[in-house]
CSV table of C-alpha atoms and ligand atoms in Angstrom, one decimal:
chain,number,residue,atom,x,y,z
A,1,MET,CA,-58.2,-30.2,-46.9
A,2,TYR,CA,-59.2,-31.0,-43.4
A,3,PHE,CA,-56.0,-29.6,-41.9
A,4,ALA,CA,-56.4,-26.5,-44.1
A,5,ILE,CA,-59.9,-26.0,-42.8
A,6,LEU,CA,-58.8,-26.2,-39.1
A,7,MET,CA,-55.9,-23.8,-39.6
A,8,LYS,CA,-57.9,-21.3,-41.6
A,9,LYS,CA,-60.8,-21.4,-39.2
A,10,SER,CA,-58.5,-20.6,-36.3
A,11,ASP,CA,-56.8,-17.8,-38.1
A,12,PRO,CA,-58.2,-16.4,-41.3
A,13,ALA,CA,-54.9,-14.6,-41.9
A,14,HIS,CA,-53.3,-17.9,-42.9
A,15,ASP,CA,-52.7,-18.1,-46.7
A,16,ILE,CA,-53.4,-21.7,-47.6
A,17,THR,CA,-53.3,-23.4,-51.0
A,18,VAL,CA,-54.3,-27.1,-51.7
A,19,TYR,CA,-52.8,-28.7,-54.8
A,20,GLU,CA,-54.6,-31.7,-56.3
A,21,ARG,CA,-53.6,-33.5,-59.4
A,22,ASN,CA,-57.1,-34.8,-60.0
A,23,GLY,CA,-60.3,-32.9,-60.9
A,24,PRO,CA,-62.8,-31.9,-58.1
A,25,ASP,CA,-65.1,-34.9,-59.1
A,26,ASP,CA,-62.5,-37.6,-59.6
A,27,THR,CA,-62.2,-40.1,-56.9
A,28,PHE,CA,-61.4,-43.7,-56.4
A,29,GLY,CA,-63.1,-46.2,-54.1
A,30,TRP,CA,-66.6,-46.2,-52.7
A,31,GLY,CA,-67.5,-45.5,-49.1
A,32,VAL,CA,-65.3,-44.7,-46.1
A,33,VAL,CA,-66.1,-45.9,-42.5
A,34,PHE,CA,-65.9,-44.0,-39.3
A,35,SER,CA,-66.3,-45.3,-35.7
A,36,GLY,CA,-68.5,-43.4,-33.2
A,37,LYS,CA,-65.3,-42.1,-31.6
A,38,THR,CA,-64.0,-40.6,-34.8
A,39,LEU,CA,-67.3,-38.8,-35.4
A,40,THR,CA,-66.9,-37.3,-31.9
A,41,ASN,CA,-63.4,-36.1,-32.9
A,42,LEU,CA,-64.8,-34.6,-36.1
A,43,ARG,CA,-67.6,-32.8,-34.2
A,44,ASN,CA,-65.1,-31.3,-31.7
A,45,ALA,CA,-62.8,-30.2,-34.4
A,46,ASP,CA,-65.3,-28.6,-36.9
A,47,GLU,CA,-69.0,-28.7,-36.2
A,48,ASP,CA,-70.0,-27.5,-39.7
A,49,SER,CA,-68.4,-30.3,-41.7
A,50,HIS,CA,-69.4,-32.8,-39.0
A,51,ALA,CA,-73.1,-31.8,-39.4
A,52,GLU,CA,-72.9,-32.3,-43.1
A,53,VAL,CA,-71.1,-35.6,-42.8
A,54,THR,CA,-73.7,-36.9,-40.4
A,55,ARG,CA,-76.6,-35.7,-42.6
A,56,ASN,CA,-75.2,-37.9,-45.4
A,57,PHE,CA,-74.1,-41.1,-43.7
A,58,ALA,CA,-75.4,-44.6,-43.1
A,59,ALA,CA,-75.0,-45.8,-39.5
A,60,TRP,CA,-75.1,-49.4,-38.0
A,61,ASP,CA,-74.0,-51.1,-34.8
A,62,ASN,CA,-73.5,-54.7,-36.0
A,63,VAL,CA,-70.6,-56.7,-37.4
A,64,ASP,CA,-71.9,-59.7,-39.4
A,65,VAL,CA,-69.8,-62.8,-40.0
A,66,VAL,CA,-71.0,-65.0,-42.9
A,67,HIS,CA,-69.5,-68.5,-43.0
A,68,ARG,CA,-71.1,-71.4,-44.8
A,69,LYS,CA,-74.8,-71.1,-44.5
A,70,ASP,CA,-74.8,-69.0,-41.3
A,71,LYS,CA,-74.7,-65.2,-40.6
A,72,ILE,CA,-73.7,-64.4,-37.1
A,73,SER,CA,-74.4,-60.8,-35.9
A,74,ILE,CA,-72.4,-59.2,-33.2
A,75,HIS,CA,-74.0,-55.9,-31.9
A,76,GLY,CA,-72.6,-53.0,-29.9
A,77,ASN,CA,-70.0,-51.9,-32.6
A,78,SER,CA,-71.0,-48.4,-33.6
A,79,PHE,CA,-69.9,-47.4,-37.1
A,80,SER,CA,-71.0,-45.3,-40.0
A,81,GLY,CA,-70.2,-45.0,-43.6
A,82,ILE,CA,-70.2,-42.1,-46.2
A,83,GLU,CA,-69.5,-42.0,-49.9
A,84,ARG,CA,-65.9,-41.0,-50.4
A,85,LEU,CA,-66.8,-38.5,-53.1
A,86,GLN,CA,-69.5,-37.0,-50.9
A,87,LEU,CA,-67.0,-36.5,-48.1
A,88,LEU,CA,-64.6,-34.8,-50.5
A,89,LYS,CA,-67.3,-32.5,-51.7
A,90,ILE,CA,-68.2,-31.5,-48.2
A,91,LEU,CA,-64.6,-30.7,-47.5
A,92,GLN,CA,-64.2,-28.8,-50.8
A,93,ARG,CA,-67.2,-26.7,-50.0
A,94,ARG,CA,-66.0,-25.9,-46.5
A,95,CYS,CA,-62.6,-24.9,-47.9
A,96,GLU,CA,-64.2,-22.6,-50.4
A,97,GLN,CA,-66.4,-21.1,-47.7
A,98,LEU,CA,-63.3,-20.3,-45.6
A,99,GLY,CA,-61.3,-18.8,-48.5
A,100,ILE,CA,-58.8,-21.6,-49.0
A,101,GLU,CA,-57.5,-21.8,-52.5
A,102,LEU,CA,-58.1,-25.2,-54.1
A,103,LEU,CA,-56.0,-25.8,-57.3
A,104,PHE,CA,-57.3,-28.9,-59.1
A,105,ARG,CA,-55.5,-30.7,-62.0
A,106,THR,CA,-52.3,-29.4,-60.6
A,107,GLU,CA,-49.4,-31.8,-60.3
A,108,VAL,CA,-46.8,-31.0,-57.7
A,109,ALA,CA,-43.6,-32.2,-59.3
A,110,ASP,CA,-41.0,-29.8,-57.9
A,111,ILE,CA,-41.4,-30.1,-54.1
A,112,ASP,CA,-38.2,-28.3,-53.3
A,113,SER,CA,-39.3,-25.0,-54.9
A,114,LEU,CA,-42.8,-25.3,-53.5
A,115,ARG,CA,-41.5,-25.7,-50.0
A,116,ALA,CA,-39.1,-22.8,-50.5
A,117,SER,CA,-42.1,-20.6,-51.2
A,118,CYS,CA,-44.1,-21.4,-48.0
A,119,ASP,CA,-43.7,-21.7,-44.2
A,120,LEU,CA,-45.1,-25.2,-44.1
A,121,LEU,CA,-45.7,-27.9,-46.7
A,122,VAL,CA,-48.1,-30.7,-45.6
A,123,ALA,CA,-47.6,-33.6,-47.9
A,124,ALA,CA,-50.9,-35.5,-47.8
A,125,ASP,CA,-50.1,-37.1,-51.1
A,126,GLY,CA,-51.2,-40.6,-50.5
A,127,VAL,CA,-49.7,-44.1,-50.3
A,128,ASN,CA,-47.3,-43.5,-53.2
A,129,SER,CA,-46.2,-40.1,-51.9
A,130,THR,CA,-43.8,-38.1,-54.1
A,131,ALA,CA,-42.6,-36.2,-51.0
A,132,ARG,CA,-41.8,-39.4,-49.1
A,133,LYS,CA,-39.7,-40.5,-52.1
A,134,GLN,CA,-38.0,-37.2,-52.6
A,135,TYR,CA,-37.0,-37.0,-48.9
A,136,ALA,CA,-36.5,-40.7,-48.4
A,137,GLN,CA,-33.0,-40.2,-46.9
A,138,GLU,CA,-34.3,-37.9,-44.2
A,139,LEU,CA,-37.7,-39.5,-43.5
A,140,ARG,CA,-36.4,-43.1,-43.7
A,141,PRO,CA,-39.6,-44.8,-44.8
A,142,ALA,CA,-40.1,-48.6,-44.3
A,143,LEU,CA,-42.4,-50.1,-46.9
A,144,ASP,CA,-43.7,-53.7,-46.7
A,145,VAL,CA,-45.6,-55.1,-49.6
A,146,ARG,CA,-48.0,-57.7,-48.1
A,147,PRO,CA,-48.7,-61.0,-49.8
A,148,ASN,CA,-52.5,-60.9,-49.9
A,149,ARG,CA,-54.3,-59.3,-52.9
A,150,TYR,CA,-57.4,-57.2,-52.6
A,151,ILE,CA,-59.7,-55.3,-54.9
A,152,TRP,CA,-62.3,-52.6,-54.2
A,153,TYR,CA,-65.7,-52.9,-55.7
A,154,GLY,CA,-69.1,-51.4,-55.0
A,155,THR,CA,-72.5,-53.1,-55.3
A,156,ASN,CA,-76.2,-52.1,-55.0
A,157,LYS,CA,-76.8,-55.0,-52.6
A,158,LEU,CA,-77.0,-53.3,-49.2
A,159,PHE,CA,-75.1,-54.8,-46.3
A,160,HIS,CA,-76.6,-53.4,-43.1
A,161,GLY,CA,-73.5,-53.7,-41.0
A,162,LEU,CA,-69.8,-54.3,-41.4
A,163,THR,CA,-70.2,-57.7,-43.1
A,164,LEU,CA,-67.3,-60.2,-43.3
A,165,THR,CA,-68.1,-63.0,-45.7
A,166,PHE,CA,-65.9,-66.1,-46.3
A,167,ARG,CA,-66.4,-68.3,-49.4
A,168,GLU,CA,-64.3,-71.3,-50.5
A,169,ASN,CA,-64.1,-72.8,-53.9
A,170,GLU,CA,-61.7,-75.1,-55.7
A,171,SER,CA,-59.1,-72.4,-55.9
A,172,GLY,CA,-59.1,-71.4,-52.2
A,173,VAL,CA,-60.6,-68.9,-49.8
A,174,PHE,CA,-62.0,-65.4,-50.6
A,175,ALA,CA,-63.0,-62.9,-47.9
A,176,ALA,CA,-65.3,-60.0,-48.6
A,177,HIS,CA,-65.4,-56.8,-46.4
A,178,SER,CA,-68.7,-55.0,-47.2
A,179,TYR,CA,-70.8,-52.2,-45.7
A,180,LYS,CA,-73.5,-49.8,-47.1
A,181,PHE,CA,-72.5,-46.2,-47.2
A,182,ASN,CA,-75.7,-44.6,-48.5
A,183,LYS,CA,-79.2,-45.7,-49.4
A,184,THR,CA,-78.2,-47.5,-52.6
A,185,THR,CA,-74.6,-48.7,-52.5
A,186,SER,CA,-72.2,-50.8,-50.5
A,187,THR,CA,-68.4,-51.0,-50.6
A,188,PHE,CA,-67.4,-54.6,-51.4
A,189,ILE,CA,-63.7,-55.3,-50.9
A,190,ILE,CA,-62.5,-58.8,-51.8
A,191,GLU,CA,-59.3,-60.2,-50.4
A,192,CYS,CA,-57.4,-63.5,-51.0
A,193,ASP,CA,-54.1,-65.1,-50.3
A,194,PRO,CA,-51.5,-65.4,-53.1
A,195,GLN,CA,-52.1,-69.2,-53.5
A,196,SER,CA,-55.8,-68.7,-54.1
A,197,TRP,CA,-55.1,-65.8,-56.5
A,198,GLU,CA,-52.7,-67.9,-58.6
A,199,THR,CA,-54.9,-71.0,-58.7
A,200,ALA,CA,-57.9,-69.0,-59.7
A,201,GLY,CA,-55.9,-67.7,-62.7
A,202,PHE,CA,-56.4,-64.0,-62.1
A,203,ALA,CA,-53.0,-63.2,-63.7
A,204,SER,CA,-54.4,-63.9,-67.2
A,205,MET,CA,-58.0,-62.6,-66.7
A,206,SER,CA,-59.3,-59.3,-68.0
A,207,ASP,CA,-61.0,-56.9,-65.6
A,208,ASP,CA,-64.5,-58.1,-66.7
A,209,GLN,CA,-63.5,-61.8,-66.3
A,210,THR,CA,-62.2,-61.1,-62.8
A,211,ARG,CA,-65.4,-59.3,-61.8
A,212,GLN,CA,-67.5,-62.1,-63.2
A,213,TYR,CA,-65.5,-64.8,-61.5
A,214,LEU,CA,-65.8,-63.0,-58.2
A,215,GLU,CA,-69.6,-62.5,-58.7
A,216,ARG,CA,-69.8,-66.3,-59.0
A,217,VAL,CA,-67.8,-66.8,-55.8
A,218,PHE,CA,-70.1,-64.4,-53.9
A,219,GLU,CA,-73.3,-65.4,-55.8
A,220,SER,CA,-75.3,-66.3,-52.7
A,221,ASP,CA,-74.3,-63.1,-51.0
A,222,LEU,CA,-74.9,-60.5,-53.7
A,223,ALA,CA,-78.6,-61.4,-54.3
A,224,GLU,CA,-78.2,-61.1,-58.1
A,225,GLN,CA,-76.7,-57.6,-57.9
A,226,PRO,CA,-73.5,-57.1,-60.0
A,227,LEU,CA,-70.2,-56.0,-58.6
A,228,LEU,CA,-69.6,-52.4,-59.7
A,229,SER,CA,-66.1,-51.5,-60.9
A,230,ASN,CA,-64.4,-48.1,-60.6
A,231,ASN,CA,-61.4,-49.2,-62.7
A,232,SER,CA,-61.0,-51.7,-59.9
A,233,LYS,CA,-57.7,-53.6,-59.9
A,234,TRP,CA,-56.0,-56.2,-57.6
A,235,ILE,CA,-53.5,-54.6,-55.3
A,236,ASN,CA,-51.2,-55.7,-52.6
A,237,PHE,CA,-51.6,-53.9,-49.3
A,238,LEU,CA,-48.6,-51.6,-48.7
A,239,LEU,CA,-47.7,-51.2,-45.1
A,240,VAL,CA,-46.1,-47.8,-44.7
A,241,LYS,CA,-44.1,-46.5,-41.7
A,242,ASN,CA,-41.6,-43.6,-41.5
A,243,ALA,CA,-38.8,-43.3,-38.9
A,244,ASN,CA,-39.0,-39.5,-39.2
A,245,TRP,CA,-42.3,-37.7,-39.9
A,246,PHE,CA,-41.0,-34.4,-41.1
A,247,PHE,CA,-38.0,-32.8,-42.8
A,248,GLU,CA,-37.4,-29.1,-42.2
A,249,ASN,CA,-40.8,-27.6,-43.2
A,250,VAL,CA,-42.2,-30.6,-44.9
A,251,VAL,CA,-44.4,-33.0,-42.9
A,252,LEU,CA,-46.1,-36.2,-44.1
A,253,LEU,CA,-49.8,-36.9,-43.2
A,254,GLY,CA,-52.3,-39.7,-43.9
A,255,ASP,CA,-51.4,-42.6,-46.1
A,256,ALA,CA,-48.1,-40.9,-47.1
A,257,LEU,CA,-47.1,-41.3,-43.5
A,258,HIS,CA,-48.6,-44.5,-42.4
A,259,THR,CA,-51.1,-47.2,-43.5
A,260,ALA,CA,-53.2,-49.6,-41.5
A,261,HIS,CA,-54.9,-52.6,-42.9
A,262,PHE,CA,-58.5,-51.8,-44.1
A,263,SER,CA,-59.9,-54.7,-42.0
A,264,ILE,CA,-59.5,-52.5,-38.9
A,265,GLY,CA,-60.8,-49.2,-40.1
A,266,SER,CA,-60.3,-46.7,-42.9
A,267,GLY,CA,-57.2,-44.8,-43.8
A,268,THR,CA,-59.5,-41.8,-44.2
A,269,LYS,CA,-60.2,-41.8,-40.5
A,270,LEU,CA,-56.5,-41.9,-39.6
A,271,ALA,CA,-55.8,-39.1,-42.2
A,272,LEU,CA,-58.5,-36.9,-40.7
A,273,GLU,CA,-57.4,-37.6,-37.1
A,274,ASP,CA,-53.8,-36.8,-38.2
A,275,ALA,CA,-55.0,-33.4,-39.4
A,276,ILE,CA,-56.7,-32.7,-36.0
A,277,ALA,CA,-53.5,-33.8,-34.2
A,278,LEU,CA,-51.3,-31.6,-36.4
A,279,PHE,CA,-53.6,-28.6,-36.0
A,280,ASP,CA,-53.5,-29.1,-32.1
A,281,CYS,CA,-49.7,-28.9,-32.2
A,282,PHE,CA,-49.8,-25.7,-34.1
A,283,ARG,CA,-52.2,-24.3,-31.5
A,284,LYS,CA,-49.8,-25.2,-28.7
A,285,LYS,CA,-46.5,-24.3,-30.3
A,286,GLN,CA,-45.2,-21.0,-31.8
A,287,SER,CA,-42.8,-22.2,-34.4
A,288,VAL,CA,-43.2,-24.7,-37.3
A,289,GLN,CA,-40.2,-26.7,-36.0
A,290,ASP,CA,-41.7,-27.0,-32.5
A,291,ALA,CA,-45.1,-27.9,-33.8
A,292,LEU,CA,-43.7,-30.6,-36.1
A,293,GLU,CA,-41.6,-32.0,-33.3
A,294,GLU,CA,-44.6,-32.1,-31.1
A,295,PHE,CA,-46.7,-33.8,-33.8
A,296,GLU,CA,-44.2,-36.5,-34.2
A,297,SER,CA,-43.7,-37.1,-30.5
A,298,THR,CA,-47.4,-37.1,-29.6
A,299,ARG,CA,-49.0,-38.7,-32.6
A,300,LYS,CA,-46.4,-41.4,-33.4
A,301,PRO,CA,-47.2,-43.6,-30.3
A,302,VAL,CA,-50.9,-43.4,-31.1
A,303,ILE,CA,-50.3,-44.6,-34.7
A,304,GLU,CA,-47.9,-47.3,-33.6
A,305,THR,CA,-50.6,-48.7,-31.3
A,306,TYR,CA,-53.1,-48.6,-34.1
A,307,GLN,CA,-50.7,-50.2,-36.6
A,308,ALA,CA,-49.9,-53.0,-34.1
A,309,ALA,CA,-53.6,-53.8,-33.8
A,310,ALA,CA,-54.1,-53.5,-37.6
A,311,HIS,CA,-51.0,-55.8,-38.1
A,312,ASP,CA,-52.6,-58.6,-36.0
A,313,SER,CA,-55.9,-58.1,-37.9
A,314,MET,CA,-54.0,-58.2,-41.3
A,315,ARG,CA,-52.2,-61.4,-40.3
A,316,TRP,CA,-55.5,-63.0,-39.4
A,317,PHE,CA,-56.8,-62.3,-42.9
A,318,GLU,CA,-53.5,-63.5,-44.5
A,319,ASN,CA,-54.0,-66.8,-42.7
A,320,ALA,CA,-57.8,-67.0,-43.2
A,321,GLN,CA,-57.4,-70.4,-44.8
A,322,ASP,CA,-56.4,-71.8,-41.3
A,323,TYR,CA,-59.7,-70.7,-39.8
A,324,MET,CA,-62.1,-72.1,-42.3
A,325,ASN,CA,-62.6,-75.3,-40.3
A,326,LEU,CA,-64.1,-73.4,-37.4
A,327,SER,CA,-67.9,-73.3,-37.0
A,328,PRO,CA,-69.5,-70.0,-37.9
A,329,ILE,CA,-69.8,-68.9,-34.2
A,330,GLU,CA,-66.2,-69.8,-33.5
A,331,LEU,CA,-65.1,-68.0,-36.6
A,332,ALA,CA,-67.0,-64.9,-35.5
A,333,TYR,CA,-65.4,-65.0,-32.1
A,334,SER,CA,-62.0,-65.5,-33.5
A,335,LEU,CA,-62.6,-62.5,-35.8
A,336,MET,CA,-63.9,-60.3,-33.1
A,337,THR,CA,-60.8,-61.0,-30.9
A,338,ARG,CA,-58.2,-61.1,-33.7
A,339,SER,CA,-56.4,-57.9,-32.8
A,340,GLY,CA,-56.0,-58.9,-29.2
A,341,ARG,CA,-57.7,-55.6,-28.1
A,342,VAL,CA,-61.2,-56.9,-27.6
A,343,ARG,CA,-61.6,-59.1,-24.6
A,344,ASP,CA,-64.4,-61.5,-23.6
A,345,GLU,CA,-65.6,-58.9,-21.1
A,346,ASP,CA,-65.9,-56.3,-23.9
A,347,LEU,CA,-67.9,-58.7,-26.0
A,348,LYS,CA,-70.1,-59.7,-23.1
A,349,ARG,CA,-70.9,-56.0,-22.5
A,350,ARG,CA,-71.5,-55.2,-26.2
A,351,ASP,CA,-73.5,-58.3,-27.1
A,352,PRO,CA,-74.3,-60.7,-24.2
A,353,GLN,CA,-76.4,-62.9,-26.4
A,354,PHE,CA,-73.6,-63.5,-28.8
A,355,MET,CA,-71.2,-64.4,-26.0
A,356,ALA,CA,-73.8,-66.7,-24.4
A,357,ARG,CA,-74.2,-68.5,-27.7
A,358,TYR,CA,-70.5,-68.8,-28.3
A,359,GLU,CA,-69.8,-70.1,-24.8
A,360,ALA,CA,-72.7,-72.6,-25.0
A,361,GLU,CA,-71.3,-74.0,-28.2
A,362,ARG,CA,-67.7,-74.0,-27.0
A,363,ASN,CA,-68.8,-75.8,-23.8
A,364,SER,CA,-70.8,-78.4,-25.8
A,365,PHE,CA,-67.5,-79.4,-27.5
A,366,THR,CA,-65.1,-79.2,-24.6
A,367,GLY,CA,-67.2,-79.7,-21.5
A,368,THR,CA,-67.5,-76.9,-19.0
A,369,ALA,CA,-63.7,-76.5,-18.8
A,370,GLY,CA,-63.6,-75.6,-22.5
A,371,VAL,CA,-60.7,-73.7,-23.9
A,372,PRO,CA,-61.5,-71.3,-26.8
A,373,PRO,CA,-59.8,-72.2,-30.0
A,374,ALA,CA,-57.0,-69.8,-30.7
A,375,ASN,CA,-56.9,-70.8,-34.3
A,376,GLY,CA,-58.5,-73.1,-36.8
A,377,THR,CA,-57.5,-76.4,-35.2
A,378,ARG,CA,-61.0,-77.7,-34.6
A,379,SER,CA,-62.7,-79.5,-37.5
A,380,HIS,CA,-66.4,-80.1,-37.8
B,401,FAD,C1,-57.9,-47.8,-55.2
B,401,FAD,C2,-58.2,-47.4,-53.8
B,401,FAD,C3,-59.5,-47.4,-53.3
B,401,FAD,C4,-59.8,-47.0,-52.0
B,401,FAD,N1,-61.1,-47.0,-51.6
B,401,FAD,C5,-61.4,-46.7,-50.3
B,401,FAD,C6,-62.7,-46.8,-49.9
B,401,FAD,O1,-63.6,-47.1,-50.6
B,401,FAD,N2,-62.9,-46.6,-48.6
B,401,FAD,C7,-61.9,-46.2,-47.7
B,401,FAD,O2,-62.2,-46.0,-46.5
B,401,FAD,N3,-60.7,-46.1,-48.1
B,401,FAD,C8,-60.4,-46.4,-49.4
B,401,FAD,N4,-59.1,-46.3,-49.8
B,401,FAD,C9,-58.1,-45.9,-48.9
B,401,FAD,C10,-58.1,-44.4,-48.7
B,401,FAD,O3,-58.2,-43.8,-49.9
B,401,FAD,C11,-56.9,-43.8,-47.9
B,401,FAD,O4,-56.6,-44.6,-46.8
B,401,FAD,C12,-57.2,-42.4,-47.5
B,401,FAD,O5,-57.8,-41.7,-48.5
B,401,FAD,C13,-56.0,-41.7,-47.0
B,401,FAD,O6,-56.1,-40.3,-47.2
B,401,FAD,P1,-54.9,-39.4,-47.7
B,401,FAD,O7,-55.4,-38.0,-47.8
B,401,FAD,O8,-53.7,-39.7,-46.9
B,401,FAD,O9,-54.5,-40.0,-49.2
B,401,FAD,P2,-55.4,-40.0,-50.5
B,401,FAD,O10,-56.8,-40.1,-50.3
B,401,FAD,O11,-54.7,-41.0,-51.4
B,401,FAD,O12,-55.1,-38.5,-51.1
B,401,FAD,C14,-53.9,-38.1,-51.7
B,401,FAD,C15,-54.2,-37.1,-52.8
B,401,FAD,O13,-53.0,-36.5,-53.2
B,401,FAD,C16,-53.1,-36.4,-54.6
B,401,FAD,N5,-51.7,-36.3,-55.1
B,401,FAD,C17,-50.8,-37.3,-54.9
B,401,FAD,N6,-49.6,-36.9,-55.4
B,401,FAD,C18,-49.8,-35.7,-55.9
B,401,FAD,C19,-48.9,-34.8,-56.6
B,401,FAD,N7,-47.7,-35.0,-56.8
B,401,FAD,N8,-49.5,-33.6,-57.0
B,401,FAD,C20,-50.8,-33.3,-56.8
B,401,FAD,N9,-51.6,-34.1,-56.2
B,401,FAD,C21,-51.1,-35.3,-55.7
B,401,FAD,C22,-53.9,-37.6,-55.1
B,401,FAD,O14,-54.5,-37.3,-56.4
B,401,FAD,C23,-54.9,-37.7,-54.0
B,401,FAD,O15,-56.1,-37.1,-54.3
B,401,FAD,C24,-58.8,-46.6,-51.1
B,401,FAD,C25,-57.4,-46.7,-51.6
B,401,FAD,C26,-57.2,-47.0,-52.9
B,401,FAD,C27,-55.7,-47.1,-53.3
């Protein structure tokens, strides 16, 4: 929808149809997160939808790390969240305003005939993309099913910041990624390694039993608020890459094209920024072929860099067990620097108090020549 908006806005003569198998109010998930930089990109691309998004979002600047009895806040990280359904509604209204045809409850099964009837087919058909399967030979996707399991819940307990909570029980380690996205609700994603998942016995639990088990694990964090299910199921994160991003007049976009672990930011942000990048290519180039080539050659390096950072972050969470011996402040430092892209200088600039506290604790263990723990080797 976002790509359609940008194209139609730039030239109302474009004849654009969006096909969606779901109804206009159906959605999965809870809230989506944007960084300050993404919001600037959205403002530059379309001020109208940006204004509506920012009217409806919840903003914060802290990452909170909860480990044992401590909560460590690291400031200077500007993020905001919006309800996924709200965002879809904003984009739907904008499409209608511009005269873009939205066909809901319409499954695209025959991609070949659809693409024969148009100049360009943008396949933003999600992580299980039909188009990617149909043109697998040409697009050469690489799919990697990761070992950790995760499940998306909501809750009415408000987490005023991107909160990463670690809890251990007899079965293993559970990590929650949570953040509020409006005045009443937070997203609450729970992730665990396959060993913890097996030992907890989730394979034989019903959805309700799973939810109740996890409510007990995070009892002290949820303040008696239940976990809210939206047909929530355990899933394995699927890492998606494609050697080729388009075939003739079909181009992939968003999750169909690439995924990045949710611990580093939302797939929605990447999908929207793809739409902006693709639109820019159509602005610069005259033919569909040239625009798609330009899209692949300019956007691919950006996504590869992003996926590399997301990969390091994903690996950190896959090995979370190894870090549980760290003290809360060490764990917070390890988390903040996990992707290798945030350096000590960055943290000092963003939150000098946090760094001063971390360095003081590190030095108290190692003397003034202290070496920061790269992983969970210290035990106390
Ligand atoms: C269960 C689940 C919950 C999630 N919750 C969140 C969340 O709370 N916050 C967050 O930031 N991210 C969430 N995500 C991730 C996020 O949804 C994606 O990263 C992001 O939406 C990518 O956007 P997209 O447009 O590429 O794909 P999608 O949002 O997946 O959109 C693809 C659309 O194409 C439609 N479609 C697919 N195939 C066809 C077809 N053949 N014919 C017609 N229509 C078709 C689908 O119905 C869907 O609406 C969630 C993902 C999953 C799987």
